[in-house]
JSON list of C-alpha atoms in Angstrom, two decimals:
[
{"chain": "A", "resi": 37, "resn": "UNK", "atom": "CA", "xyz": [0.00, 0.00, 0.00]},
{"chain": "A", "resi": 38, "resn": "UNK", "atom": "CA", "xyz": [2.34, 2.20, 1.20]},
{"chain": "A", "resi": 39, "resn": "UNK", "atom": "CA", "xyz": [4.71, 2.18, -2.51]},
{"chain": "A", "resi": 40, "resn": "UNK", "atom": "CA", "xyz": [1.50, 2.37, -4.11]},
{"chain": "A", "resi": 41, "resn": "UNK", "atom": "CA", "xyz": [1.22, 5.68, -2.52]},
{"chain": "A", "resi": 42, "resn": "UNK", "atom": "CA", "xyz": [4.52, 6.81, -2.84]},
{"chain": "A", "resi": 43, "resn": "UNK", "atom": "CA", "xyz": [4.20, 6.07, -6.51]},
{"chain": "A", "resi": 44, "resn": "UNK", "atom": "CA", "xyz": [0.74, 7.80, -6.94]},
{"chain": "A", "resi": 45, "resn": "UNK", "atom": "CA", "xyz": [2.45, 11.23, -5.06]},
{"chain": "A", "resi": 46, "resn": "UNK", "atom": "CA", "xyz": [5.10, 10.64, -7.47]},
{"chain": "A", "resi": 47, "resn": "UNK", "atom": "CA", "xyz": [3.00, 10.72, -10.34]},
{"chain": "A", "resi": 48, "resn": "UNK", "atom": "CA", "xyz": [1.32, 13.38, -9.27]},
{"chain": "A", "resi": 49, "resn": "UNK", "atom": "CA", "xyz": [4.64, 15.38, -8.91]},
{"chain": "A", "resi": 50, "resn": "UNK", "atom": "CA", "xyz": [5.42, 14.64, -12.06]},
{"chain": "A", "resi": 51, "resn": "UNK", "atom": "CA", "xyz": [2.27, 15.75, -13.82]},
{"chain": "A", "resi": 52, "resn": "UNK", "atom": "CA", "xyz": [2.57, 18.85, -11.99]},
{"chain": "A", "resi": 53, "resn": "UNK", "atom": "CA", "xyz": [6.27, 19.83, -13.46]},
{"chain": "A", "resi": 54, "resn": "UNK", "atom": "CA", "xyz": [5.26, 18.66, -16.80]},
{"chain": "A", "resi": 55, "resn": "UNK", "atom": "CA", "xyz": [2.41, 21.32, -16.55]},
{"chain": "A", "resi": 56, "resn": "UNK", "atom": "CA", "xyz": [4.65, 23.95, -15.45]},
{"chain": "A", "resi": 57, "resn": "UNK", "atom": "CA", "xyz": [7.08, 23.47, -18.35]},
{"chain": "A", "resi": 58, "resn": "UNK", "atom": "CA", "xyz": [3.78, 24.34, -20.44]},
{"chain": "A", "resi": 59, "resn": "UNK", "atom": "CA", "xyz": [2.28, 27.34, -18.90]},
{"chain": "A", "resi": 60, "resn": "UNK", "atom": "CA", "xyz": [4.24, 29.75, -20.56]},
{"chain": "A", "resi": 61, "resn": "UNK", "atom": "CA", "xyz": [4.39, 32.01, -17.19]},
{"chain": "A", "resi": 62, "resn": "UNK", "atom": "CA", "xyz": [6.89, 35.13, -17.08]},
{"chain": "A", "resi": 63, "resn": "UNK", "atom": "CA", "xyz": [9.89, 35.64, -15.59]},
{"chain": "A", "resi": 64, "resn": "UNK", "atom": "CA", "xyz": [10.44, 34.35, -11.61]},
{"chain": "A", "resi": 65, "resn": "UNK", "atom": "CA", "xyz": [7.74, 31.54, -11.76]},
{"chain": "A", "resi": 66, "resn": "UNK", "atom": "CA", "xyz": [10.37, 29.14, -11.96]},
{"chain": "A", "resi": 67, "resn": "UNK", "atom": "CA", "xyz": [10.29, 28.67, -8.47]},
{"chain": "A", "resi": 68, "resn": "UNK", "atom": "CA", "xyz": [7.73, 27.52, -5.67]},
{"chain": "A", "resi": 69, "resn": "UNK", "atom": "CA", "xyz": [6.42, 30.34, -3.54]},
{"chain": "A", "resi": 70, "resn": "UNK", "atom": "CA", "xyz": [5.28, 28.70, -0.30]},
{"chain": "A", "resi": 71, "resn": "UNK", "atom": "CA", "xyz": [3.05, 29.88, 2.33]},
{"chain": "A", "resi": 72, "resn": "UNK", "atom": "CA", "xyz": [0.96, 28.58, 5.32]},
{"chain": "A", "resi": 73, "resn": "UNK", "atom": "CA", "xyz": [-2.48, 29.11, 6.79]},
{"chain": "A", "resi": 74, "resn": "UNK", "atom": "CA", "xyz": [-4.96, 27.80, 9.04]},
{"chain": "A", "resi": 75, "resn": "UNK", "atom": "CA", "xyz": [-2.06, 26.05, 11.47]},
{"chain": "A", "resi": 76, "resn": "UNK", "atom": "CA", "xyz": [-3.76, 24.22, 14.52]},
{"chain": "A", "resi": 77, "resn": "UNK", "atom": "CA", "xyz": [-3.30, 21.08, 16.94]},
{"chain": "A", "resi": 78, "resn": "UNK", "atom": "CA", "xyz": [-6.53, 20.09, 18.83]},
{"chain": "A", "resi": 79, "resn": "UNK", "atom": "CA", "xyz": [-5.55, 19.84, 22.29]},
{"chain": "A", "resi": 80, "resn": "UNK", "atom": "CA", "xyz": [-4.16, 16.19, 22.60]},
{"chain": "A", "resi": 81, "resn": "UNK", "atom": "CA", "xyz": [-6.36, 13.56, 24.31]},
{"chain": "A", "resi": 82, "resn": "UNK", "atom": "CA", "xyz": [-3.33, 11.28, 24.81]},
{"chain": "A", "resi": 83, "resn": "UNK", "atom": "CA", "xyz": [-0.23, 11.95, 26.99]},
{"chain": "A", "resi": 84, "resn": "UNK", "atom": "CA", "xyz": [2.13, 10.98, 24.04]},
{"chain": "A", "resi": 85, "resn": "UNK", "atom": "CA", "xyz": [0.21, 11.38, 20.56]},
{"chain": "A", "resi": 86, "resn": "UNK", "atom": "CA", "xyz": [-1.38, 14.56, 18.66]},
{"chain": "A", "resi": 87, "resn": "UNK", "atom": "CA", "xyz": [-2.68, 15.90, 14.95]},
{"chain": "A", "resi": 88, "resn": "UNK", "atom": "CA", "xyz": [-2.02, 18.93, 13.45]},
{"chain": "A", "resi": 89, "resn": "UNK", "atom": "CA", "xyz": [-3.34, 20.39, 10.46]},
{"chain": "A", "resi": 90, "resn": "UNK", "atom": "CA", "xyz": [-2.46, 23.53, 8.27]},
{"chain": "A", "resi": 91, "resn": "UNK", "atom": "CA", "xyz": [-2.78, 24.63, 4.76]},
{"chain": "A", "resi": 92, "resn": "UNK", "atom": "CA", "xyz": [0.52, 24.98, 2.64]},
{"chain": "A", "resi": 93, "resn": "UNK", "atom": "CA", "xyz": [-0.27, 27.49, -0.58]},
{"chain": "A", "resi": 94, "resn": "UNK", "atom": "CA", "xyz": [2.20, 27.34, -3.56]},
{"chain": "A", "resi": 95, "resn": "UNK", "atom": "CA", "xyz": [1.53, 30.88, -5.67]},
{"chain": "A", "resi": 96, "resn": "UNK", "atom": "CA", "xyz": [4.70, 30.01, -7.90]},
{"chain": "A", "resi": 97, "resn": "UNK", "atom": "CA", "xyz": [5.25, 28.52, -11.37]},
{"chain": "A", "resi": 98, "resn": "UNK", "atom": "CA", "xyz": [6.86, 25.43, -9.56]},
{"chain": "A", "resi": 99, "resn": "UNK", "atom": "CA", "xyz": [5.91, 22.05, -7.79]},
{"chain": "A", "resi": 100, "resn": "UNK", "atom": "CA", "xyz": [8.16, 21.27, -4.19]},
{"chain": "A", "resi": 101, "resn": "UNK", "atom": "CA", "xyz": [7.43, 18.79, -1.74]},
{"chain": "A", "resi": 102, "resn": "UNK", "atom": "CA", "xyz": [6.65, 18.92, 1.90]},
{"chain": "A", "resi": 103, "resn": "UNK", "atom": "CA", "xyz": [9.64, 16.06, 3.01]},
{"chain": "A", "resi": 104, "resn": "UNK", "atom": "CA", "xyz": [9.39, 16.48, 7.12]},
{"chain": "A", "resi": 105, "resn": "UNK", "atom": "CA", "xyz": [8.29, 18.72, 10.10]},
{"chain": "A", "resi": 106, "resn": "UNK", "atom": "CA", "xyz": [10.31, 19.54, 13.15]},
{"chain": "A", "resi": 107, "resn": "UNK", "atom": "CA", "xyz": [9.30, 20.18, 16.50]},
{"chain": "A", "resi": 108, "resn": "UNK", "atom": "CA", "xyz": [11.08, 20.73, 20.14]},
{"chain": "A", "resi": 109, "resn": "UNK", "atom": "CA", "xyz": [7.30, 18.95, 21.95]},
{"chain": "A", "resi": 110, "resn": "UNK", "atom": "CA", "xyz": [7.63, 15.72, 19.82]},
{"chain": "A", "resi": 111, "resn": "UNK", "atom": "CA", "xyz": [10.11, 13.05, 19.40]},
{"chain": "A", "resi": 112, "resn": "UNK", "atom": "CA", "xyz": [9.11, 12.55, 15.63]},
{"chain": "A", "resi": 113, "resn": "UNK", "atom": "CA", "xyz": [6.79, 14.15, 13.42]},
{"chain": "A", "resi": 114, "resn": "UNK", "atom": "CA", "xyz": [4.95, 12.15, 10.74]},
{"chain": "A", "resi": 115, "resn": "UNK", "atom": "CA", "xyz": [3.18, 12.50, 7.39]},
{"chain": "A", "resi": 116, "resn": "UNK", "atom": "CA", "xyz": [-0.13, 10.46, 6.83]},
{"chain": "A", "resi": 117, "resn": "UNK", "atom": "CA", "xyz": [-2.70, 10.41, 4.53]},
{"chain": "A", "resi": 118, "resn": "UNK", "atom": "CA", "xyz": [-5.90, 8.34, 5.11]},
{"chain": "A", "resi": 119, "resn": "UNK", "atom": "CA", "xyz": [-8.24, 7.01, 2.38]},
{"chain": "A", "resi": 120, "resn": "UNK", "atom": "CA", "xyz": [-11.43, 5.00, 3.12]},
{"chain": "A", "resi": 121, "resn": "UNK", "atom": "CA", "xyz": [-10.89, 5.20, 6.66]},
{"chain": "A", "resi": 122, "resn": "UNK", "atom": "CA", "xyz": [-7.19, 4.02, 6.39]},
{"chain": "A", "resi": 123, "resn": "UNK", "atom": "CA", "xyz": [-4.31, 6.15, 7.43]},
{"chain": "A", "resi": 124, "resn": "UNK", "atom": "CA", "xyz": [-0.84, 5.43, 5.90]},
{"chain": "A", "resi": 125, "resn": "UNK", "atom": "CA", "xyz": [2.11, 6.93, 6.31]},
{"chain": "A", "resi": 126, "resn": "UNK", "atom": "CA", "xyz": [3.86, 9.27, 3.65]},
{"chain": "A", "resi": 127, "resn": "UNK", "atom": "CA", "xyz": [7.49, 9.97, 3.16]},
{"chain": "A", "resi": 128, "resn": "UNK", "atom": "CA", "xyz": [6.41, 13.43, 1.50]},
{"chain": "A", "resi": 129, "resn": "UNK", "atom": "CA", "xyz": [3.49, 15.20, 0.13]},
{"chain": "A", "resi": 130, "resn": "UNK", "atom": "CA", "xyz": [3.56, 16.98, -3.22]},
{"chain": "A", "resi": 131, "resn": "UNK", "atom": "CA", "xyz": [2.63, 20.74, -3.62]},
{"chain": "A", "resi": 132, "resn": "UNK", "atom": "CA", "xyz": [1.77, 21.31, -6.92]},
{"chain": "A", "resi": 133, "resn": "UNK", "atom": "CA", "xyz": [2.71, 24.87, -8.72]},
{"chain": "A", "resi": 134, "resn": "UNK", "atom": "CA", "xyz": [-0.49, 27.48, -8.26]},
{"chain": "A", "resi": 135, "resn": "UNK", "atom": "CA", "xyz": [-2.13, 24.69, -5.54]},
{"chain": "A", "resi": 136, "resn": "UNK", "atom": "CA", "xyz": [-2.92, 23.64, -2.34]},
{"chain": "A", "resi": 137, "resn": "UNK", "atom": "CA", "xyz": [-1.39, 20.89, 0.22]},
{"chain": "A", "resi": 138, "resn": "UNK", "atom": "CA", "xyz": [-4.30, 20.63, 2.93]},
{"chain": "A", "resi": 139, "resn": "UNK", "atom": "CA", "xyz": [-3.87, 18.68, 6.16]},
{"chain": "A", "resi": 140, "resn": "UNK", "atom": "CA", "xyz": [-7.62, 18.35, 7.52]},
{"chain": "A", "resi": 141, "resn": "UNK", "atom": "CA", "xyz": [-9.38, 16.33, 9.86]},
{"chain": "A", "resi": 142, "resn": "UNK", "atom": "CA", "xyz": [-10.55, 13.04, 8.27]},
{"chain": "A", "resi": 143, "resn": "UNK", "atom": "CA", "xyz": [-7.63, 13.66, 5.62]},
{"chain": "A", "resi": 144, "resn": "UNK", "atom": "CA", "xyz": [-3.53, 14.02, 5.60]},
{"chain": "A", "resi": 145, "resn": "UNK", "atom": "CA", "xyz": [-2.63, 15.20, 9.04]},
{"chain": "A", "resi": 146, "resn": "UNK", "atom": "CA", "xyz": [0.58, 15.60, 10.99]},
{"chain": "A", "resi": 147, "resn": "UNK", "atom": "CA", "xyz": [1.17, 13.43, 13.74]},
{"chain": "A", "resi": 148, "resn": "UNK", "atom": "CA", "xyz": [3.32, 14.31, 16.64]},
{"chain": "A", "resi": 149, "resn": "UNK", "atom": "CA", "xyz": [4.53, 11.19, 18.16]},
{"chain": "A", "resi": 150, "resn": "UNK", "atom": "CA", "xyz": [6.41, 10.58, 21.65]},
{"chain": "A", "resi": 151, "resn": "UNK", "atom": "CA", "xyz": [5.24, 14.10, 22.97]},
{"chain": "A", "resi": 152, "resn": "UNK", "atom": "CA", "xyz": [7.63, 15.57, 25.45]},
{"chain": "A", "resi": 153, "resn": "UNK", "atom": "CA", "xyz": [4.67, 17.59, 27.34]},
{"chain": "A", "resi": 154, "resn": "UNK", "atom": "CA", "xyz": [1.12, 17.63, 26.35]},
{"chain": "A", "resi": 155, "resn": "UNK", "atom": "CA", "xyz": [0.44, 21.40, 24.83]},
{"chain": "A", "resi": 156, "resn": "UNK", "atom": "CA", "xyz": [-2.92, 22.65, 26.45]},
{"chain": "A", "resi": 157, "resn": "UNK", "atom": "CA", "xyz": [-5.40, 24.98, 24.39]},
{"chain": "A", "resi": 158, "resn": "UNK", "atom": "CA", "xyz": [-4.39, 28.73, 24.73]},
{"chain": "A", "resi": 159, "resn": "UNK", "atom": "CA", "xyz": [-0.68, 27.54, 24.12]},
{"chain": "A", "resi": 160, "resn": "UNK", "atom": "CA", "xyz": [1.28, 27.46, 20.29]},
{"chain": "A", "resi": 161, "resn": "UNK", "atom": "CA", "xyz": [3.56, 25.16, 19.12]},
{"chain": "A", "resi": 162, "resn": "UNK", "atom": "CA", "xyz": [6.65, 26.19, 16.45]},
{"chain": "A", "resi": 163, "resn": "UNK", "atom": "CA", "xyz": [6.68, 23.86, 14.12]},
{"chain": "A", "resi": 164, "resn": "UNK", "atom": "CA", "xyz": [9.38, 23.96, 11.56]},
{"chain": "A", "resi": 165, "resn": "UNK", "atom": "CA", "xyz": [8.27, 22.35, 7.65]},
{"chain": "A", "resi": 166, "resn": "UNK", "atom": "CA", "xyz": [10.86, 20.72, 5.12]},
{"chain": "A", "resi": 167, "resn": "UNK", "atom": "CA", "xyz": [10.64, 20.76, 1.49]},
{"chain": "A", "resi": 168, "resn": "UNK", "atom": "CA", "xyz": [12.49, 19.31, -1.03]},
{"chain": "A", "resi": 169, "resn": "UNK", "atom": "CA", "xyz": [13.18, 22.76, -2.95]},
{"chain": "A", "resi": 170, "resn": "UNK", "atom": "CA", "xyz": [12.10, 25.78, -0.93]},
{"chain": "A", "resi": 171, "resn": "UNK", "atom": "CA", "xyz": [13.76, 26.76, 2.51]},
{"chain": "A", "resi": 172, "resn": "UNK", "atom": "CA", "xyz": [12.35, 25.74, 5.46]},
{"chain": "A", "resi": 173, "resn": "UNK", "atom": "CA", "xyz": [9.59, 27.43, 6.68]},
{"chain": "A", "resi": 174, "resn": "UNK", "atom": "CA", "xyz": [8.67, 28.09, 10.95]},
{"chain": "A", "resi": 175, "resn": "UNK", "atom": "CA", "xyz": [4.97, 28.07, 11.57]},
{"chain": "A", "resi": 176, "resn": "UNK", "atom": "CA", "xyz": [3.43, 28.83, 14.71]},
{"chain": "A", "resi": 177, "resn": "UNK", "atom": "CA", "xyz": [0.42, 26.10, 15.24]},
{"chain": "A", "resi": 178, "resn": "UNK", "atom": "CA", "xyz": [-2.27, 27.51, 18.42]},
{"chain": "A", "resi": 179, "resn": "UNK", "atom": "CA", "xyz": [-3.65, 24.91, 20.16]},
{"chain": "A", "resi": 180, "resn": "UNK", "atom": "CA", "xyz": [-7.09, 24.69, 20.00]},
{"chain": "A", "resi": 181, "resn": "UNK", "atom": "CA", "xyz": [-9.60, 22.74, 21.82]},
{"chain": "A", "resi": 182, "resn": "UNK", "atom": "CA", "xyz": [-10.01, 18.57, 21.09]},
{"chain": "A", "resi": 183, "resn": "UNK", "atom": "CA", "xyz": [-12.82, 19.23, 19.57]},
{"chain": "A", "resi": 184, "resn": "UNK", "atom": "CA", "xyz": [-12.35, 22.48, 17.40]},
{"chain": "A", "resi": 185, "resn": "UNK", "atom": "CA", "xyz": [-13.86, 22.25, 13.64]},
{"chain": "A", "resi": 186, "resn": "UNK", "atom": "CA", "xyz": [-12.84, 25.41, 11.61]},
{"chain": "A", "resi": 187, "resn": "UNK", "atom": "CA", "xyz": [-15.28, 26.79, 9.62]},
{"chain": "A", "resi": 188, "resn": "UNK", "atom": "CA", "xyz": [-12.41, 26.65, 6.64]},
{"chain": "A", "resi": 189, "resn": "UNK", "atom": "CA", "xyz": [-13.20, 22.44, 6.82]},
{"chain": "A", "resi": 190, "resn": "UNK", "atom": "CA", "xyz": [-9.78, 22.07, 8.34]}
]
């Protein structure tokens, strides 16, 4: 399952640079132009697991890839996706040029694993986000309550 997934975000990749090399943009869209929104963890219910979700924009003419996320409360940070009420995880998510990465509930999430203290609601976490072409980026995620919905669907 899981190199059937890596292959599918692979394709997808791919399709996305081979659109790029056709869009006949201007100067300086050669490059990915990352941003993030919408960062939250819902306070965790266990002592050593928790989600987070966020929004990663790309505005440039160029596909990157999320490859890991950092954090000083975890011990590891993964990727997942989760299909038919299966969550696998990812060794990277692609972010196609002009698109969207979203993490949302019921969808790819990040997981913070072996938590070294429990954030409470009120409190943010810094996370700090990989990619394969773009610098690293810090995000500040607020922890919200376990139950928190946005109204953005994320």
């Amino acid at each position: 399952m899981r190199r059937a997934s890596a292959a599918l975000t692979a394709g997808a990749l791919a399709g996305a640079l081979a659109l790029t090399g056709c869009s006949g943009s201007g100067p300086g869209s050669d490059e990915a132009e990352l941003s993030v929104s919408s960062p939250y963890m819902p306070q965790p219910v266990s002592a050593d697991m928790a989600a987070g979700f966020l929004t990663i924009t790309n505005k440039g003419g160029a596909a990157d890839e999320l490859t890991s996320v950092t954090t000083d409360v975890a011990g590891q940070v993964t990727l997942h996706s989760t299909a038919g009420g299966t969550m696998t995880e990812q060794s990277s998510f692609a972010i196609p040029a002009h698109g969207r990465l979203v993490f949302a509930s019921g969808g790819n999430h990040l997981m913070f694993e072996k938590l070294k203290r429990r954030p409470k609601q009120g409190q943010t976490v810094t996370v700090k986000l990989r990619f394969a072409e773009s610098g690293p980026l810090t995000v500040e995620m607020p922890v919200k309550a376990a139950t928190y919905h946005p109204s953005t669907g994320h």
